[in-house]
Short mmCIF file of C-alpha atoms in Angstrom, two decimals:
data_model
loop_
_atom_site.label_atom_id
_atom_site.label_comp_id
_atom_site.label_asym_id
_atom_site.label_seq_id
_atom_site.Cartn_x
_atom_site.Cartn_y
_atom_site.Cartn_z
CA MET A 1291 -97.04 -4.19 -68.51
CA ASN A 1292 -100.12 -4.22 -70.70
CA ASP A 1293 -101.56 -7.15 -68.69
CA LEU A 1294 -100.91 -5.40 -65.36
CA LEU A 1295 -102.53 -2.24 -66.68
CA ASN A 1296 -105.50 -4.12 -67.86
CA THR A 1297 -105.92 -5.88 -64.57
CA THR A 1298 -105.68 -2.61 -62.68
CA LEU A 1299 -108.25 -0.99 -64.93
CA GLY A 1300 -110.51 -3.95 -64.34
CA TYR A 1301 -110.24 -3.50 -60.58
CA ILE A 1302 -110.96 0.16 -60.95
CA ALA A 1303 -113.98 -0.47 -63.10
CA THR A 1304 -115.38 -3.01 -60.71
CA ALA A 1305 -114.95 -0.60 -57.76
CA TYR A 1306 -116.52 2.15 -59.75
CA GLU A 1307 -119.54 -0.04 -60.49
CA VAL A 1308 -119.89 -1.02 -56.89
CA ALA A 1309 -119.54 2.60 -55.74
CA PHE A 1310 -122.05 3.75 -58.34
CA VAL A 1311 -124.61 1.03 -57.49
CA TRP A 1312 -124.12 2.02 -53.70
CA LEU A 1313 -124.59 5.72 -54.36
CA ILE A 1314 -127.79 5.28 -56.34
CA ASN A 1315 -129.33 2.89 -53.82
CA PRO A 1316 -131.67 4.99 -51.51
CA ALA A 1317 -131.43 2.40 -48.76
CA ASN A 1318 -127.71 2.98 -48.32
CA TRP A 1319 -128.33 6.77 -48.06
CA VAL A 1320 -131.06 6.21 -45.51
CA GLN A 1321 -128.78 4.03 -43.49
CA PHE A 1322 -125.94 6.58 -43.61
CA ALA A 1323 -128.31 9.27 -42.55
CA LEU A 1324 -129.64 7.19 -39.70
CA LEU A 1325 -126.12 6.51 -38.64
CA VAL A 1326 -125.10 10.08 -38.66
CA GLY A 1327 -128.33 11.07 -36.85
CA ALA A 1328 -127.91 8.36 -34.18
CA TYR A 1329 -124.39 9.71 -33.45
CA LEU A 1330 -125.58 13.31 -33.25
CA VAL A 1331 -128.48 12.33 -30.95
CA ALA A 1332 -126.09 10.38 -28.75
CA VAL A 1333 -123.80 13.34 -28.48
CA PHE A 1334 -126.67 15.71 -27.61
CA ILE A 1335 -128.05 13.35 -24.95
CA THR A 1336 -124.64 12.67 -23.52
CA ARG A 1337 -123.90 16.44 -23.20
CA LYS A 1338 -127.11 16.90 -21.35
CA LEU A 1339 -126.98 13.77 -19.11
CA ASN A 1340 -123.24 13.69 -18.36
CA PRO A 1341 -123.09 16.59 -15.81
CA ARG A 1342 -126.42 15.72 -14.28
CA LEU A 1343 -125.59 12.07 -13.84
CA THR A 1344 -122.17 13.00 -12.50
CA LYS A 1345 -123.66 15.28 -9.91
CA LEU A 1346 -126.35 12.76 -8.98
CA LEU A 1347 -123.98 9.87 -8.67
CA THR A 1348 -121.07 11.71 -6.86
CA PRO A 1349 -121.50 11.12 -3.07
CA ALA A 1350 -120.03 13.24 -0.33
CA GLN A 1351 -116.34 12.76 0.31
CA ASP A 1352 -116.97 11.61 3.91
CA ASN A 1353 -119.80 9.15 2.91
CA PHE A 1354 -118.67 5.59 2.78
CA SER A 1355 -121.88 3.79 2.91
CA MET A 1356 -122.63 0.78 0.69
CA LEU A 1357 -124.91 2.98 -1.54
CA SER A 1358 -122.10 5.51 -1.97
CA HIS A 1359 -119.60 2.73 -3.00
CA ALA A 1360 -122.17 1.61 -5.56
CA ARG A 1361 -122.54 5.17 -6.88
CA ARG A 1362 -118.72 5.60 -7.31
CA PHE A 1363 -118.62 2.25 -9.13
CA ILE A 1364 -121.25 3.55 -11.62
CA LEU A 1365 -119.30 6.74 -12.14
CA VAL A 1366 -116.31 4.61 -13.39
CA PHE A 1367 -118.42 3.74 -16.51
CA MET A 1368 -119.29 7.29 -17.50
CA PRO A 1369 -116.73 7.21 -20.36
CA LEU A 1370 -118.85 4.52 -22.00
CA LEU A 1371 -122.04 6.55 -22.12
CA LEU A 1372 -121.53 8.10 -25.54
CA PRO A 1373 -120.35 5.00 -27.52
CA LEU A 1374 -122.91 2.72 -25.92
CA LEU A 1375 -125.75 5.21 -26.35
CA ALA A 1376 -124.81 5.62 -30.06
CA PHE A 1377 -124.62 1.82 -30.30
CA GLY A 1378 -128.13 1.43 -28.95
CA LEU A 1379 -129.65 4.07 -31.15
CA THR A 1380 -127.90 2.63 -34.19
CA ALA A 1381 -129.23 -0.80 -33.36
CA ILE A 1382 -132.81 0.68 -33.41
CA GLY A 1383 -132.00 2.33 -36.77
CA GLU A 1384 -130.81 -1.02 -38.13
CA GLN A 1385 -134.16 -2.69 -37.30
CA ILE A 1386 -135.94 0.13 -39.08
CA THR A 1387 -133.91 -0.14 -42.32
CA ARG A 1388 -134.11 -3.87 -42.33
CA SER A 1389 -137.82 -3.80 -41.95
CA ILE A 1390 -138.28 -1.19 -44.70
CA PHE A 1391 -135.55 -1.95 -47.27
CA GLY A 1392 -134.51 -5.51 -46.23
CA SER A 1393 -130.86 -4.51 -45.92
CA GLY A 1394 -128.82 -2.81 -43.21
CA GLU A 1395 -125.10 -3.43 -43.88
CA VAL A 1396 -124.09 0.21 -43.70
CA ILE A 1397 -125.66 0.93 -40.39
CA ALA A 1398 -124.53 -2.47 -38.98
CA PHE A 1399 -121.00 -1.47 -39.80
CA GLY A 1400 -121.48 1.81 -37.97
CA LYS A 1401 -122.93 -0.06 -35.02
CA ARG A 1402 -119.83 -2.24 -34.84
CA VAL A 1403 -117.59 0.86 -35.00
CA PHE A 1404 -119.44 2.31 -31.99
CA LEU A 1405 -118.84 -0.87 -30.07
CA PHE A 1406 -115.14 -0.71 -30.94
CA LEU A 1407 -115.07 2.84 -29.54
CA ALA A 1408 -116.70 1.64 -26.29
CA VAL A 1409 -114.04 -1.11 -25.93
CA ARG A 1410 -111.29 1.52 -26.70
CA ALA A 1411 -112.77 3.89 -24.02
CA PHE A 1412 -112.90 0.97 -21.55
CA VAL A 1413 -109.24 0.16 -21.94
CA ARG A 1414 -108.06 3.83 -22.09
CA ASP A 1415 -110.12 5.41 -19.32
CA MET A 1416 -111.23 2.60 -16.97
CA LEU A 1417 -108.23 0.15 -16.77
CA SER A 1418 -105.58 1.60 -14.52
CA ASP A 1419 -103.58 -1.50 -13.71
CA THR A 1420 -100.55 -1.83 -16.01
CA LEU A 1421 -101.08 -5.53 -16.70
CA LEU A 1422 -104.84 -5.12 -17.32
CA LYS A 1423 -104.19 -2.20 -19.68
CA LEU A 1424 -101.57 -4.28 -21.58
CA ILE A 1425 -104.06 -7.07 -22.07
CA GLY A 1426 -106.70 -4.68 -23.09
CA ARG A 1427 -104.45 -3.01 -25.72
CA THR A 1428 -103.12 -6.35 -27.10
CA VAL A 1429 -106.31 -8.47 -27.01
CA LEU A 1430 -109.50 -6.47 -26.45
CA ILE A 1431 -108.94 -3.59 -28.88
CA PRO A 1432 -107.63 -5.73 -31.76
CA MET A 1433 -110.49 -8.18 -31.43
CA ALA A 1434 -112.97 -5.28 -31.34
CA ALA A 1435 -111.29 -3.72 -34.44
CA ILE A 1436 -111.59 -7.16 -36.24
CA TYR A 1437 -115.24 -7.38 -35.32
CA ALA A 1438 -115.93 -3.83 -36.61
CA LEU A 1439 -114.35 -4.71 -40.01
CA GLY A 1440 -116.47 -7.82 -40.29
CA PHE A 1441 -113.68 -10.33 -40.12
CA LEU A 1442 -114.37 -11.78 -36.65
CA ASP A 1443 -115.99 -15.05 -37.85
CA PRO A 1444 -113.01 -16.21 -40.07
CA VAL A 1445 -110.52 -15.06 -37.61
CA LEU A 1446 -112.31 -16.91 -34.74
CA PHE A 1447 -112.47 -20.03 -36.97
CA TRP A 1448 -108.68 -19.83 -37.66
CA LEU A 1449 -107.86 -19.28 -33.90
CA GLY A 1450 -110.15 -22.11 -32.94
CA ALA A 1451 -108.50 -24.45 -35.53
CA THR A 1452 -104.97 -23.50 -34.44
CA ILE A 1453 -104.14 -26.05 -31.66
CA ILE A 1454 -101.13 -25.72 -29.36
CA PRO A 1455 -100.04 -29.04 -27.75
CA LEU A 1456 -98.78 -29.08 -24.17
CA GLY A 1457 -97.78 -32.50 -23.03
CA ASN A 1458 -100.93 -34.53 -22.59
CA MET A 1459 -103.05 -31.40 -22.83
CA SER A 1460 -103.79 -29.16 -25.85
CA PHE A 1461 -105.64 -25.90 -26.37
CA SER A 1462 -106.46 -23.54 -29.06
CA LEU A 1463 -105.46 -19.94 -29.61
CA LEU A 1464 -109.12 -18.99 -29.28
CA GLY A 1465 -109.30 -20.67 -25.87
CA LEU A 1466 -106.23 -18.92 -24.74
CA LEU A 1467 -107.50 -15.55 -25.78
CA ARG A 1468 -110.84 -16.16 -24.23
CA PHE A 1469 -109.12 -17.16 -21.08
CA LEU A 1470 -107.09 -13.96 -20.95
CA VAL A 1471 -110.13 -11.73 -21.67
CA VAL A 1472 -112.35 -13.42 -19.05
CA ALA A 1473 -109.58 -13.52 -16.51
CA THR A 1474 -108.81 -9.91 -16.95
CA ILE A 1475 -112.44 -8.85 -16.49
CA MET A 1476 -113.21 -11.23 -13.62
CA PHE A 1477 -110.09 -10.45 -11.57
CA TRP A 1478 -110.44 -6.73 -12.20
CA LEU A 1479 -113.99 -6.94 -10.87
CA GLY A 1480 -112.70 -9.17 -8.00
CA ARG A 1481 -110.05 -6.73 -6.96
CA TRP A 1482 -112.51 -3.78 -7.00
CA SER A 1483 -115.08 -5.82 -4.97
CA ASN A 1484 -112.27 -6.72 -2.58
CA ASP A 1485 -111.25 -3.16 -2.12
CA GLN A 1486 -114.90 -2.13 -1.49
CA SER A 1487 -115.56 -4.86 0.89
CA THR A 1488 -112.42 -4.13 2.82
CA SER A 1489 -113.36 -0.47 3.03
CA ILE A 1490 -116.85 -1.43 4.31
CA ILE A 1491 -115.57 -3.92 6.83
CA SER A 1492 -113.06 -1.52 8.29
CA LYS A 1493 -115.81 0.94 9.02
CA GLN A 1494 -117.78 -1.57 11.05
CA GLU A 1495 -117.48 -1.64 14.90
CA MET A 1496 -115.74 -4.86 15.57
CA ARG A 1497 -112.49 -6.14 17.19
CA PRO A 1498 -109.43 -5.61 14.92
CA ALA A 1499 -108.81 -9.31 14.78
CA THR A 1500 -112.43 -10.03 13.74
CA GLN A 1501 -112.00 -7.20 10.99
CA GLN A 1502 -108.90 -8.82 9.61
CA LEU A 1503 -110.44 -12.27 9.59
CA ALA A 1504 -113.52 -10.99 7.81
CA VAL A 1505 -111.31 -9.17 5.21
CA LYS A 1506 -109.21 -12.30 4.66
CA ALA A 1507 -112.29 -14.54 4.35
CA THR A 1508 -113.91 -12.12 1.89
CA GLU A 1509 -110.85 -11.80 -0.23
CA ILE A 1510 -110.48 -15.62 -0.35
CA ALA A 1511 -114.13 -16.02 -1.32
CA ILE A 1512 -114.09 -13.34 -4.02
CA PHE A 1513 -110.98 -14.45 -5.80
CA GLY A 1514 -112.01 -18.15 -5.24
CA VAL A 1515 -115.27 -17.60 -7.04
CA ALA A 1516 -113.54 -15.53 -9.82
CA PHE A 1517 -111.03 -18.42 -10.38
CA LEU A 1518 -113.75 -21.04 -10.65
CA VAL A 1519 -115.69 -18.85 -13.08
CA VAL A 1520 -112.57 -18.34 -15.21
CA MET A 1521 -111.73 -22.01 -15.18
CA ASN A 1522 -115.25 -22.92 -16.09
CA ILE A 1523 -115.44 -20.49 -19.10
CA ALA A 1524 -111.98 -21.47 -20.21
CA GLY A 1525 -113.15 -25.05 -20.42
CA VAL A 1526 -110.71 -26.38 -17.88
CA PRO A 1527 -112.27 -29.51 -16.17
CA LEU A 1528 -112.55 -29.52 -12.48
CA THR A 1529 -111.04 -32.90 -12.33
CA SER A 1530 -107.69 -31.49 -13.48
CA LEU A 1531 -107.94 -28.97 -10.64
CA ALA A 1532 -108.62 -31.83 -8.22
CA VAL A 1533 -105.38 -33.57 -9.43
CA LEU A 1534 -103.54 -30.26 -9.08
CA THR A 1535 -104.97 -29.71 -5.61
CA GLY A 1536 -103.76 -33.20 -4.57
CA ALA A 1537 -100.34 -32.47 -5.75
CA LEU A 1538 -100.23 -29.25 -3.86
CA GLY A 1539 -101.43 -30.96 -0.78
CA VAL A 1540 -98.49 -33.51 -0.98
CA GLY A 1541 -96.08 -30.58 -1.52
CA ILE A 1542 -97.61 -28.75 1.50
CA GLY A 1543 -97.33 -31.93 3.65
CA PHE A 1544 -93.62 -32.34 2.91
CA GLY A 1545 -91.98 -29.13 1.71
CA LEU A 1546 -94.36 -26.40 2.74
CA GLN A 1547 -95.40 -27.59 6.17
CA LYS A 1548 -94.02 -24.56 7.86
CA ILE A 1549 -95.96 -22.20 5.57
CA ALA A 1550 -99.08 -24.20 6.12
CA SER A 1551 -98.45 -24.15 9.93
CA ASN A 1552 -97.92 -20.41 9.97
CA PHE A 1553 -101.11 -19.90 7.90
CA VAL A 1554 -103.24 -22.05 10.22
CA SER A 1555 -101.66 -20.28 13.20
CA GLY A 1556 -102.59 -16.85 11.67
CA VAL A 1557 -106.28 -17.92 11.26
CA ILE A 1558 -106.21 -19.10 14.93
CA LEU A 1559 -104.77 -15.77 16.02
CA LEU A 1560 -107.51 -13.86 14.17
CA LEU A 1561 -110.18 -16.16 15.56
CA GLU A 1562 -109.06 -15.98 19.22
CA GLY A 1563 -107.78 -12.39 19.13
CA GLN A 1564 -105.02 -13.12 21.62
CA ALA A 1565 -102.75 -10.73 19.64
CA THR A 1566 -103.74 -8.27 17.03
CA VAL A 1567 -102.55 -5.05 15.32
CA GLY A 1568 -101.69 -2.34 17.81
CA ASP A 1569 -100.82 -4.69 20.67
CA TYR A 1570 -97.38 -4.50 22.37
CA VAL A 1571 -96.06 -8.01 22.81
CA GLU A 1572 -92.97 -9.68 24.04
CA LEU A 1573 -92.16 -13.25 22.78
CA ASP A 1574 -90.35 -15.96 24.63
CA GLY A 1575 -87.30 -15.43 22.52
CA GLY A 1576 -86.95 -11.74 23.70
CA GLU A 1577 -88.47 -10.06 20.66
CA ALA A 1578 -90.64 -7.20 21.70
CA GLY A 1579 -92.53 -4.52 19.75
CA THR A 1580 -95.92 -3.25 18.62
CA ILE A 1581 -97.76 -5.40 16.03
CA VAL A 1582 -98.16 -3.10 12.99
CA LYS A 1583 -99.28 -5.75 10.46
CA MET A 1584 -100.43 -9.34 10.36
CA THR A 1585 -100.18 -11.35 7.24
CA ALA A 1586 -101.10 -14.90 6.36
CA ARG A 1587 -97.57 -16.09 7.20
CA ALA A 1588 -96.13 -13.73 9.94
CA ALA A 1589 -96.65 -10.81 12.12
CA ILE A 1590 -94.62 -7.60 11.79
CA LEU A 1591 -93.36 -6.15 15.08
CA GLU A 1592 -92.01 -2.54 15.22
CA THR A 1593 -89.53 -1.86 17.98
CA TYR A 1594 -88.96 1.39 19.77
CA ASP A 1595 -86.03 2.26 17.61
CA GLY A 1596 -88.01 1.84 14.35
CA LYS A 1597 -86.80 -1.68 13.36
CA TRP A 1598 -89.26 -4.22 11.99
CA ILE A 1599 -89.09 -7.78 13.20
CA VAL A 1600 -90.87 -10.50 11.17
CA VAL A 1601 -92.21 -13.16 13.55
CA PRO A 1602 -93.82 -16.30 12.18
CA ASN A 1603 -97.45 -16.80 13.34
CA GLU A 1604 -96.40 -20.18 14.75
CA ASP A 1605 -94.34 -18.48 17.36
CA PHE A 1606 -97.50 -16.95 18.87
CA ILE A 1607 -99.10 -20.33 19.23
CA VAL A 1608 -96.30 -22.68 20.41
CA THR A 1609 -94.36 -20.32 22.69
CA ARG A 1610 -95.15 -18.00 25.54
CA VAL A 1611 -96.31 -14.57 24.59
CA ILE A 1612 -96.67 -11.59 26.90
CA ASN A 1613 -99.27 -9.11 25.66
CA TYR A 1614 -98.99 -5.80 27.43
CA SER A 1615 -101.96 -4.29 25.56
CA ASP A 1616 -104.61 -7.08 25.66
CA SER A 1617 -108.03 -5.78 26.45
CA GLY A 1618 -106.54 -2.45 27.23
CA SER A 1619 -105.58 -3.48 30.75
CA ALA A 1620 -103.31 -1.50 33.02
CA ASN A 1621 -99.73 -2.50 33.64
CA ARG A 1622 -97.53 -2.27 36.87
CA TYR A 1623 -94.01 -1.18 36.97
CA ASP A 1624 -91.56 -0.61 39.74
CA VAL A 1625 -88.58 1.63 40.37
CA ALA A 1626 -85.89 0.94 42.97
CA PHE A 1627 -84.05 3.63 44.94
CA SER A 1628 -81.99 3.89 48.07
CA VAL A 1629 -81.49 6.29 51.04
CA SER A 1630 -78.69 6.78 53.50
CA TYR A 1631 -78.60 4.81 56.80
CA ASP A 1632 -78.75 8.12 58.58
CA THR A 1633 -82.31 8.65 57.24
CA ASP A 1634 -85.47 8.04 59.27
CA ILE A 1635 -87.00 5.36 57.05
CA ASN A 1636 -90.51 6.02 58.48
CA THR A 1637 -90.63 9.44 56.70
CA VAL A 1638 -89.56 7.99 53.27
CA THR A 1639 -93.09 6.80 52.37
CA GLY A 1640 -94.70 10.09 53.21
CA ILE A 1641 -92.13 12.05 51.11
CA ALA A 1642 -91.84 9.90 47.94
CA LEU A 1643 -95.36 8.49 47.74
CA PRO A 1644 -97.13 11.85 47.15
CA ALA A 1645 -94.54 12.75 44.52
CA VAL A 1646 -95.23 9.64 42.54
CA ALA A 1647 -98.95 9.83 42.90
CA ALA A 1648 -98.88 13.40 41.55
CA LEU A 1649 -97.71 12.28 38.16
CA ASP A 1650 -100.48 12.43 35.61
CA PHE A 1651 -99.96 8.99 34.07
CA VAL A 1652 -99.99 7.14 37.39
CA LEU A 1653 -103.32 5.55 38.24
CA ASP A 1654 -104.10 6.90 41.77
CA ALA A 1655 -107.84 6.23 42.17
CA LEU A 1656 -108.30 2.42 41.85
CA MET A 1657 -104.69 1.29 42.15
CA PRO A 1658 -102.62 3.87 43.99
CA PRO A 1659 -98.80 3.67 44.04
CA ASP A 1660 -97.10 1.81 46.88
CA ILE A 1661 -93.61 1.87 48.45
CA GLU A 1662 -91.98 -1.10 50.02
CA LEU A 1663 -88.84 -1.62 51.99
CA ASP A 1664 -86.72 -3.97 49.84
CA GLY A 1665 -83.73 -4.61 52.07
CA PHE A 1666 -80.64 -3.23 53.68
CA GLY A 1667 -77.96 -2.88 51.15
CA ASP A 1668 -74.17 -2.39 51.35
CA ASN A 1669 -74.39 1.34 50.82
CA GLY A 1670 -77.98 2.29 51.88
CA ILE A 1671 -81.48 1.22 52.59
CA ASP A 1672 -83.22 -0.02 49.51
CA PHE A 1673 -86.85 0.74 48.62
CA ILE A 1674 -89.12 -0.13 45.62
CA VAL A 1675 -91.89 2.15 44.47
CA GLU A 1676 -94.72 0.30 42.58
CA PHE A 1677 -97.18 2.14 40.25
CA TRP A 1678 -99.80 1.29 37.71
CA VAL A 1679 -100.28 3.00 34.41
CA SER A 1680 -102.80 2.63 31.58
CA GLY A 1681 -100.50 1.54 28.84
CA ILE A 1682 -96.96 0.42 28.26
CA ASP A 1683 -93.70 1.93 29.36
CA ASP A 1684 -92.54 2.96 25.99
CA GLY A 1685 -89.69 5.14 25.01
CA ARG A 1686 -87.91 3.09 26.53
CA PHE A 1687 -88.87 3.21 30.24
CA LYS A 1688 -90.45 6.62 29.90
CA TYR A 1689 -92.60 6.19 32.97
CA ARG A 1690 -89.78 4.91 35.04
CA SER A 1691 -87.68 7.88 34.02
CA HIS A 1692 -90.36 10.33 35.19
CA VAL A 1693 -90.88 8.47 38.47
CA ARG A 1694 -87.14 8.57 39.10
CA PHE A 1695 -87.05 12.23 38.63
CA ALA A 1696 -89.98 12.74 40.96
CA VAL A 1697 -88.48 10.59 43.72
CA TRP A 1698 -85.08 12.30 43.35
CA ASN A 1699 -86.54 15.78 43.60
CA ALA A 1700 -88.70 14.85 46.64
CA LEU A 1701 -85.86 13.38 48.57
CA LYS A 1702 -83.55 16.26 47.77
CA ASN A 1703 -86.13 18.73 48.89
CA ALA A 1704 -86.55 16.81 52.17
CA GLY A 1705 -82.79 16.87 52.80
CA ILE A 1706 -82.55 13.02 52.50
CA GLU A 1707 -79.25 11.74 51.08
CA ILE A 1708 -79.19 9.21 48.26
CA PRO A 1709 -76.11 7.11 48.92
CA PHE A 1710 -73.26 6.14 46.61
CA PRO A 1711 -70.75 3.31 47.04
CA GLN A 1712 -68.13 4.01 49.76
CA ARG A 1713 -65.32 1.76 51.01
CA VAL A 1714 -63.17 1.93 54.18
CA VAL A 1715 -59.65 0.66 53.65
CA GLU A 1716 -57.85 -0.56 56.84
CA ILE A 1717 -54.06 -1.21 56.63
CA LYS A 1718 -53.00 -3.59 59.46
CA GLY A 1719 -49.56 -3.07 60.97
CA GLY A 1720 -49.34 0.63 59.83
CA PHE A 1721 -47.69 2.01 56.79
CA PRO A 1722 -44.49 0.48 55.49
CA ALA A 1723 -41.25 2.12 56.32
CA GLY A 1724 -40.46 5.22 54.24
CA VAL A 1725 -44.16 5.85 53.43
CA SER A 1726 -45.66 8.89 55.23
CA GLU A 1727 -49.18 9.15 56.30
#
């Protein structure tokens, strides 16, 4: 117990001597004063600049120009204004104290603390994705705290010396952490850039197929560059990527050929524009609906009853496809009806045709409706009315239903009978005995 007490008293005496030397050293007091002054000046400047910068950088809600997107991007970094400004002012104070007193450990520690606060604000206020926030809390903030305490160099040395073998390859813990940090930042910037470029491209006046192709090409380019940058910083040689790419190529050639075929077919569809989002199509297999989404592998068709049909892109290339909406062209439909044999067929056209032409969806100027005699049926005389509309007969057969109503009412008003099946039964030899007529 006496030895433990003597050791404890020795530590206390040493700490007291260090604290006493620190307190009587004017350089330390100057550094501490500069540190506090830098923080107060940063707070004052931030309170003055923050509302003005926010007002200056906030664009109108309906403004989606490239400059407005850049201004919104700068606004995201506003939480970093105070710690970074304090960090910069403290760095200036450190240069002053080192030039006058030859030392600046106190103010250098404060500068590292402000940098830690900036990293903490970045993770807390700027990262919204769950995975990115998790990596920030488990990697960025601990590393910034270690740097603020002055233990970064020995910790980095230990991480670099700790090697993890993985088959024929090996990597250090430092390389793994560096890869996670760089990948987090690069792919966060890549996703933000992709969202901004998608928004800008969608506002341009171009065909929907061209817009989707531009969006996909931009997305591949952004994340491709981000991937190469991450691999380069992580120290992964490109020769390894070449081997991996070759292995993937063999896999695509054998096991993933359908996926590759659908991907290439999707690119061809976007380039040629034969079918795009918003078109009503009917495939050779009978699937019909409006294209609501086109992915790298398949197109999503929505039917009239709300069902979604996933159609591989290859089906649009190797099979027959009927596009009812291509280039906004008009479509022709026909409706069959019959009249009684007692009807003067020469008057049918003059009665039914004006009724059909009066419908607001029927194109009457350039392609007026037409009525043709189809044949002489078992129960009546068959006619067909043909009409053109600008669109498709959705609903289903919404247009045909309106036309049938119009023809029915017109014939009824004219006193023309619409026949129904009738049969005449003739019993040869009369009725059997005991059966009255």
